[in-house]
Amino acid sequence: MNAGFWIRFGAGLLDGIIVGIPLAVISLLISGSMEGSNYITESLSFLYSLLIPVFWKGFTIGKRICGIKIQKLDGTPPGIGTMLLRHLLCSLIYAVTLGIAAIVSAFMVGLREDKRAIHDLIAGTEVVYSE
């Protein structure tokens, strides 16, 4: 069964708290100031969201806690190419549309029967409850 908006939101919130806060502290320690830490935090966060689902078969820490995972439409875990499509291309689309596509994606997850957002459609993925 595909995961809806609120469970996906919760998983993202957990990732932001559990991973984002320590990343911000680490990058502040590395850069020595608040000015340089934002770039480092965003880079590390991007790598986390790109690579962890590849190594953990579709899970991030927040998704694992919430019992959901990313998978390709054939049920297999996402590979690096799939995750690049899901994050890079969609980030570009979201930026070009000034965030409007991100809002549309949220509505898609909430309203579509298959609960797939723009990034899911582009990458051929879905977020499902894990067994």
mmCIF file with all atom_site columns, C-alpha atoms in Angstrom:
data_model
loop_
_atom_site.group_PDB
_atom_site.id
_atom_site.type_symbol
_atom_site.label_atom_id
_atom_site.label_alt_id
_atom_site.label_comp_id
_atom_site.label_asym_id
_atom_site.label_entity_id
_atom_site.label_seq_id
_atom_site.pdbx_PDB_ins_code
_atom_site.Cartn_x
_atom_site.Cartn_y
_atom_site.Cartn_z
_atom_site.occupancy
_atom_site.B_iso_or_equiv
_atom_site.pdbx_formal_charge
_atom_site.auth_seq_id
_atom_site.auth_comp_id
_atom_site.auth_asym_id
_atom_site.auth_atom_id
_atom_site.pdbx_PDB_model_num
ATOM 1   C CA . MET A 1 1   ? 0.000  0.000  0.000   1.00 0.00 ? 1   MET A CA 1
ATOM 2   C CA . ASN A 1 2   ? 1.339  3.432  -0.940  1.00 0.00 ? 2   ASN A CA 1
ATOM 3   C CA . ALA A 1 3   ? 2.140  5.908  1.832   1.00 0.00 ? 3   ALA A CA 1
ATOM 4   C CA . GLY A 1 4   ? 0.163  9.142  1.981   1.00 0.00 ? 4   GLY A CA 1
ATOM 5   C CA . PHE A 1 5   ? 1.058  12.724 2.715   1.00 0.00 ? 5   PHE A CA 1
ATOM 6   C CA . TRP A 1 6   ? 1.151  12.784 6.530   1.00 0.00 ? 6   TRP A CA 1
ATOM 7   C CA . ILE A 1 7   ? 3.316  9.698  7.037   1.00 0.00 ? 7   ILE A CA 1
ATOM 8   C CA . ARG A 1 8   ? 5.757  10.964 4.392   1.00 0.00 ? 8   ARG A CA 1
ATOM 9   C CA . PHE A 1 9   ? 5.733  14.397 6.031   1.00 0.00 ? 9   PHE A CA 1
ATOM 10  C CA . GLY A 1 10  ? 6.445  12.798 9.410   1.00 0.00 ? 10  GLY A CA 1
ATOM 11  C CA . ALA A 1 11  ? 9.343  10.787 8.007   1.00 0.00 ? 11  ALA A CA 1
ATOM 12  C CA . GLY A 1 12  ? 10.812 13.930 6.461   1.00 0.00 ? 12  GLY A CA 1
ATOM 13  C CA . LEU A 1 13  ? 10.399 15.806 9.725   1.00 0.00 ? 13  LEU A CA 1
ATOM 14  C CA . LEU A 1 14  ? 12.162 13.021 11.623  1.00 0.00 ? 14  LEU A CA 1
ATOM 15  C CA . ASP A 1 15  ? 14.997 13.037 9.087   1.00 0.00 ? 15  ASP A CA 1
ATOM 16  C CA . GLY A 1 16  ? 15.275 16.796 9.511   1.00 0.00 ? 16  GLY A CA 1
ATOM 17  C CA . ILE A 1 17  ? 15.524 16.512 13.288  1.00 0.00 ? 17  ILE A CA 1
ATOM 18  C CA . ILE A 1 18  ? 17.614 13.355 13.612  1.00 0.00 ? 18  ILE A CA 1
ATOM 19  C CA . VAL A 1 19  ? 19.990 14.048 10.722  1.00 0.00 ? 19  VAL A CA 1
ATOM 20  C CA . GLY A 1 20  ? 19.653 17.756 9.968   1.00 0.00 ? 20  GLY A CA 1
ATOM 21  C CA . ILE A 1 21  ? 20.494 19.128 13.402  1.00 0.00 ? 21  ILE A CA 1
ATOM 22  C CA . PRO A 1 22  ? 23.675 17.047 13.845  1.00 0.00 ? 22  PRO A CA 1
ATOM 23  C CA . LEU A 1 23  ? 24.721 17.912 10.274  1.00 0.00 ? 23  LEU A CA 1
ATOM 24  C CA . ALA A 1 24  ? 24.296 21.613 11.046  1.00 0.00 ? 24  ALA A CA 1
ATOM 25  C CA . VAL A 1 25  ? 26.449 21.277 14.169  1.00 0.00 ? 25  VAL A CA 1
ATOM 26  C CA . ILE A 1 26  ? 29.130 19.299 12.303  1.00 0.00 ? 26  ILE A CA 1
ATOM 27  C CA . SER A 1 27  ? 29.263 21.779 9.441   1.00 0.00 ? 27  SER A CA 1
ATOM 28  C CA . LEU A 1 28  ? 29.433 24.681 11.915  1.00 0.00 ? 28  LEU A CA 1
ATOM 29  C CA . LEU A 1 29  ? 32.409 22.986 13.559  1.00 0.00 ? 29  LEU A CA 1
ATOM 30  C CA . ILE A 1 30  ? 34.057 22.336 10.179  1.00 0.00 ? 30  ILE A CA 1
ATOM 31  C CA . SER A 1 31  ? 33.515 25.826 8.780   1.00 0.00 ? 31  SER A CA 1
ATOM 32  C CA . GLY A 1 32  ? 34.007 27.711 12.022  1.00 0.00 ? 32  GLY A CA 1
ATOM 33  C CA . SER A 1 33  ? 31.222 30.182 11.228  1.00 0.00 ? 33  SER A CA 1
ATOM 34  C CA . MET A 1 34  ? 27.542 30.340 10.371  1.00 0.00 ? 34  MET A CA 1
ATOM 35  C CA . GLU A 1 35  ? 28.269 31.734 6.878   1.00 0.00 ? 35  GLU A CA 1
ATOM 36  C CA . GLY A 1 36  ? 30.076 28.694 5.487   1.00 0.00 ? 36  GLY A CA 1
ATOM 37  C CA . SER A 1 37  ? 28.090 26.105 7.397   1.00 0.00 ? 37  SER A CA 1
ATOM 38  C CA . ASN A 1 38  ? 24.919 26.426 5.290   1.00 0.00 ? 38  ASN A CA 1
ATOM 39  C CA . TYR A 1 39  ? 26.649 25.199 2.116   1.00 0.00 ? 39  TYR A CA 1
ATOM 40  C CA . ILE A 1 40  ? 28.230 22.272 3.958   1.00 0.00 ? 40  ILE A CA 1
ATOM 41  C CA . THR A 1 41  ? 24.946 21.347 5.664   1.00 0.00 ? 41  THR A CA 1
ATOM 42  C CA . GLU A 1 42  ? 23.024 21.421 2.373   1.00 0.00 ? 42  GLU A CA 1
ATOM 43  C CA . SER A 1 43  ? 25.695 19.336 0.618   1.00 0.00 ? 43  SER A CA 1
ATOM 44  C CA . LEU A 1 44  ? 25.769 16.705 3.365   1.00 0.00 ? 44  LEU A CA 1
ATOM 45  C CA . SER A 1 45  ? 21.972 16.646 3.543   1.00 0.00 ? 45  SER A CA 1
ATOM 46  C CA . PHE A 1 46  ? 21.767 16.149 -0.230  1.00 0.00 ? 46  PHE A CA 1
ATOM 47  C CA . LEU A 1 47  ? 24.252 13.270 -0.050  1.00 0.00 ? 47  LEU A CA 1
ATOM 48  C CA . TYR A 1 48  ? 22.271 11.716 2.813   1.00 0.00 ? 48  TYR A CA 1
ATOM 49  C CA . SER A 1 49  ? 18.970 11.835 0.912   1.00 0.00 ? 49  SER A CA 1
ATOM 50  C CA . LEU A 1 50  ? 20.649 10.582 -2.257  1.00 0.00 ? 50  LEU A CA 1
ATOM 51  C CA . LEU A 1 51  ? 22.829 7.760  -0.928  1.00 0.00 ? 51  LEU A CA 1
ATOM 52  C CA . ILE A 1 52  ? 21.174 6.376  2.208   1.00 0.00 ? 52  ILE A CA 1
ATOM 53  C CA . PRO A 1 53  ? 18.097 5.046  0.326   1.00 0.00 ? 53  PRO A CA 1
ATOM 54  C CA . VAL A 1 54  ? 20.467 3.305  -2.110  1.00 0.00 ? 54  VAL A CA 1
ATOM 55  C CA . PHE A 1 55  ? 22.476 1.620  0.671   1.00 0.00 ? 55  PHE A CA 1
ATOM 56  C CA . TRP A 1 56  ? 19.462 0.961  2.936   1.00 0.00 ? 56  TRP A CA 1
ATOM 57  C CA . LYS A 1 57  ? 17.177 -0.446 0.226   1.00 0.00 ? 57  LYS A CA 1
ATOM 58  C CA . GLY A 1 58  ? 14.813 2.542  0.088   1.00 0.00 ? 58  GLY A CA 1
ATOM 59  C CA . PHE A 1 59  ? 14.914 3.640  3.708   1.00 0.00 ? 59  PHE A CA 1
ATOM 60  C CA . THR A 1 60  ? 16.161 6.784  5.403   1.00 0.00 ? 60  THR A CA 1
ATOM 61  C CA . ILE A 1 61  ? 16.237 6.978  9.184   1.00 0.00 ? 61  ILE A CA 1
ATOM 62  C CA . GLY A 1 62  ? 12.891 8.801  9.257   1.00 0.00 ? 62  GLY A CA 1
ATOM 63  C CA . LYS A 1 63  ? 11.296 6.425  6.758   1.00 0.00 ? 63  LYS A CA 1
ATOM 64  C CA . ARG A 1 64  ? 12.497 3.386  8.719   1.00 0.00 ? 64  ARG A CA 1
ATOM 65  C CA . ILE A 1 65  ? 11.018 4.772  11.957  1.00 0.00 ? 65  ILE A CA 1
ATOM 66  C CA . CYS A 1 66  ? 7.710  5.482  10.164  1.00 0.00 ? 66  CYS A CA 1
ATOM 67  C CA . GLY A 1 67  ? 7.690  2.080  8.457   1.00 0.00 ? 67  GLY A CA 1
ATOM 68  C CA . ILE A 1 68  ? 7.802  3.361  4.868   1.00 0.00 ? 68  ILE A CA 1
ATOM 69  C CA . LYS A 1 69  ? 10.341 3.075  2.066   1.00 0.00 ? 69  LYS A CA 1
ATOM 70  C CA . ILE A 1 70  ? 11.077 4.212  -1.483  1.00 0.00 ? 70  ILE A CA 1
ATOM 71  C CA . GLN A 1 71  ? 10.928 1.544  -4.155  1.00 0.00 ? 71  GLN A CA 1
ATOM 72  C CA . LYS A 1 72  ? 10.850 1.371  -7.904  1.00 0.00 ? 72  LYS A CA 1
ATOM 73  C CA . LEU A 1 73  ? 7.526  0.455  -9.491  1.00 0.00 ? 73  LEU A CA 1
ATOM 74  C CA . ASP A 1 74  ? 8.684  -3.142 -9.954  1.00 0.00 ? 74  ASP A CA 1
ATOM 75  C CA . GLY A 1 75  ? 9.218  -3.421 -6.178  1.00 0.00 ? 75  GLY A CA 1
ATOM 76  C CA . THR A 1 76  ? 13.015 -3.303 -6.249  1.00 0.00 ? 76  THR A CA 1
ATOM 77  C CA . PRO A 1 77  ? 15.052 -0.849 -4.170  1.00 0.00 ? 77  PRO A CA 1
ATOM 78  C CA . PRO A 1 78  ? 16.145 2.382  -5.852  1.00 0.00 ? 78  PRO A CA 1
ATOM 79  C CA . GLY A 1 79  ? 19.592 2.607  -7.402  1.00 0.00 ? 79  GLY A CA 1
ATOM 80  C CA . ILE A 1 80  ? 21.825 5.629  -7.676  1.00 0.00 ? 80  ILE A CA 1
ATOM 81  C CA . GLY A 1 81  ? 20.396 6.580  -11.087 1.00 0.00 ? 81  GLY A CA 1
ATOM 82  C CA . THR A 1 82  ? 16.854 6.455  -9.756  1.00 0.00 ? 82  THR A CA 1
ATOM 83  C CA . MET A 1 83  ? 17.755 8.585  -6.747  1.00 0.00 ? 83  MET A CA 1
ATOM 84  C CA . LEU A 1 84  ? 19.599 11.101 -8.946  1.00 0.00 ? 84  LEU A CA 1
ATOM 85  C CA . LEU A 1 85  ? 16.476 11.485 -11.081 1.00 0.00 ? 85  LEU A CA 1
ATOM 86  C CA . ARG A 1 86  ? 14.334 11.738 -7.985  1.00 0.00 ? 86  ARG A CA 1
ATOM 87  C CA . HIS A 1 87  ? 16.461 14.473 -6.385  1.00 0.00 ? 87  HIS A CA 1
ATOM 88  C CA . LEU A 1 88  ? 18.483 16.355 -8.987  1.00 0.00 ? 88  LEU A CA 1
ATOM 89  C CA . LEU A 1 89  ? 15.963 16.658 -11.792 1.00 0.00 ? 89  LEU A CA 1
ATOM 90  C CA . CYS A 1 90  ? 13.097 17.325 -9.449  1.00 0.00 ? 90  CYS A CA 1
ATOM 91  C CA . SER A 1 91  ? 15.050 19.902 -7.461  1.00 0.00 ? 91  SER A CA 1
ATOM 92  C CA . LEU A 1 92  ? 15.657 21.688 -10.741 1.00 0.00 ? 92  LEU A CA 1
ATOM 93  C CA . ILE A 1 93  ? 11.947 21.539 -11.612 1.00 0.00 ? 93  ILE A CA 1
ATOM 94  C CA . TYR A 1 94  ? 10.980 22.788 -8.159  1.00 0.00 ? 94  TYR A CA 1
ATOM 95  C CA . ALA A 1 95  ? 13.479 25.659 -8.423  1.00 0.00 ? 95  ALA A CA 1
ATOM 96  C CA . VAL A 1 96  ? 12.436 26.687 -11.943 1.00 0.00 ? 96  VAL A CA 1
ATOM 97  C CA . THR A 1 97  ? 8.772  26.799 -10.914 1.00 0.00 ? 97  THR A CA 1
ATOM 98  C CA . LEU A 1 98  ? 9.678  28.786 -7.770  1.00 0.00 ? 98  LEU A CA 1
ATOM 99  C CA . GLY A 1 99  ? 8.315  26.039 -5.537  1.00 0.00 ? 99  GLY A CA 1
ATOM 100 C CA . ILE A 1 100 ? 4.935  25.747 -7.212  1.00 0.00 ? 100 ILE A CA 1
ATOM 101 C CA . ALA A 1 101 ? 5.771  22.211 -8.402  1.00 0.00 ? 101 ALA A CA 1
ATOM 102 C CA . ALA A 1 102 ? 6.641  21.242 -4.814  1.00 0.00 ? 102 ALA A CA 1
ATOM 103 C CA . ILE A 1 103 ? 3.208  22.401 -3.671  1.00 0.00 ? 103 ILE A CA 1
ATOM 104 C CA . VAL A 1 104 ? 1.594  20.516 -6.554  1.00 0.00 ? 104 VAL A CA 1
ATOM 105 C CA . SER A 1 105 ? 3.566  17.417 -5.509  1.00 0.00 ? 105 SER A CA 1
ATOM 106 C CA . ALA A 1 106 ? 2.235  17.665 -1.965  1.00 0.00 ? 106 ALA A CA 1
ATOM 107 C CA . PHE A 1 107 ? -1.323 17.827 -3.287  1.00 0.00 ? 107 PHE A CA 1
ATOM 108 C CA . MET A 1 108 ? -0.609 14.886 -5.598  1.00 0.00 ? 108 MET A CA 1
ATOM 109 C CA . VAL A 1 109 ? 0.492  12.738 -2.657  1.00 0.00 ? 109 VAL A CA 1
ATOM 110 C CA . GLY A 1 110 ? -2.588 13.777 -0.724  1.00 0.00 ? 110 GLY A CA 1
ATOM 111 C CA . LEU A 1 111 ? -5.140 13.421 -3.516  1.00 0.00 ? 111 LEU A CA 1
ATOM 112 C CA . ARG A 1 112 ? -3.947 10.859 -6.065  1.00 0.00 ? 112 ARG A CA 1
ATOM 113 C CA . GLU A 1 113 ? -5.010 7.261  -5.576  1.00 0.00 ? 113 GLU A CA 1
ATOM 114 C CA . ASP A 1 114 ? -1.422 6.025  -6.096  1.00 0.00 ? 114 ASP A CA 1
ATOM 115 C CA . LYS A 1 115 ? 0.008  8.760  -3.768  1.00 0.00 ? 115 LYS A CA 1
ATOM 116 C CA . ARG A 1 116 ? 2.852  9.535  -6.211  1.00 0.00 ? 116 ARG A CA 1
ATOM 117 C CA . ALA A 1 117 ? 4.403  13.001 -6.413  1.00 0.00 ? 117 ALA A CA 1
ATOM 118 C CA . ILE A 1 118 ? 6.152  14.622 -9.372  1.00 0.00 ? 118 ILE A CA 1
ATOM 119 C CA . HIS A 1 119 ? 9.508  13.211 -8.295  1.00 0.00 ? 119 HIS A CA 1
ATOM 120 C CA . ASP A 1 120 ? 7.967  9.725  -8.066  1.00 0.00 ? 120 ASP A CA 1
ATOM 121 C CA . LEU A 1 121 ? 6.505  9.988  -11.575 1.00 0.00 ? 121 LEU A CA 1
ATOM 122 C CA . ILE A 1 122 ? 9.811  11.180 -13.059 1.00 0.00 ? 122 ILE A CA 1
ATOM 123 C CA . ALA A 1 123 ? 11.953 8.580  -11.286 1.00 0.00 ? 123 ALA A CA 1
ATOM 124 C CA . GLY A 1 124 ? 9.485  5.684  -11.574 1.00 0.00 ? 124 GLY A CA 1
ATOM 125 C CA . THR A 1 125 ? 9.256  5.286  -7.814  1.00 0.00 ? 125 THR A CA 1
ATOM 126 C CA . GLU A 1 126 ? 6.632  5.042  -5.116  1.00 0.00 ? 126 GLU A CA 1
ATOM 127 C CA . VAL A 1 127 ? 6.725  5.299  -1.326  1.00 0.00 ? 127 VAL A CA 1
ATOM 128 C CA . VAL A 1 128 ? 5.118  2.271  0.277   1.00 0.00 ? 128 VAL A CA 1
ATOM 129 C CA . TYR A 1 129 ? 4.608  0.824  3.732   1.00 0.00 ? 129 TYR A CA 1
ATOM 130 C CA . SER A 1 130 ? 7.327  -1.725 4.453   1.00 0.00 ? 130 SER A CA 1
ATOM 131 C CA . GLU A 1 131 ? 6.426  -5.254 5.462   1.00 0.00 ? 131 GLU A CA 1
#
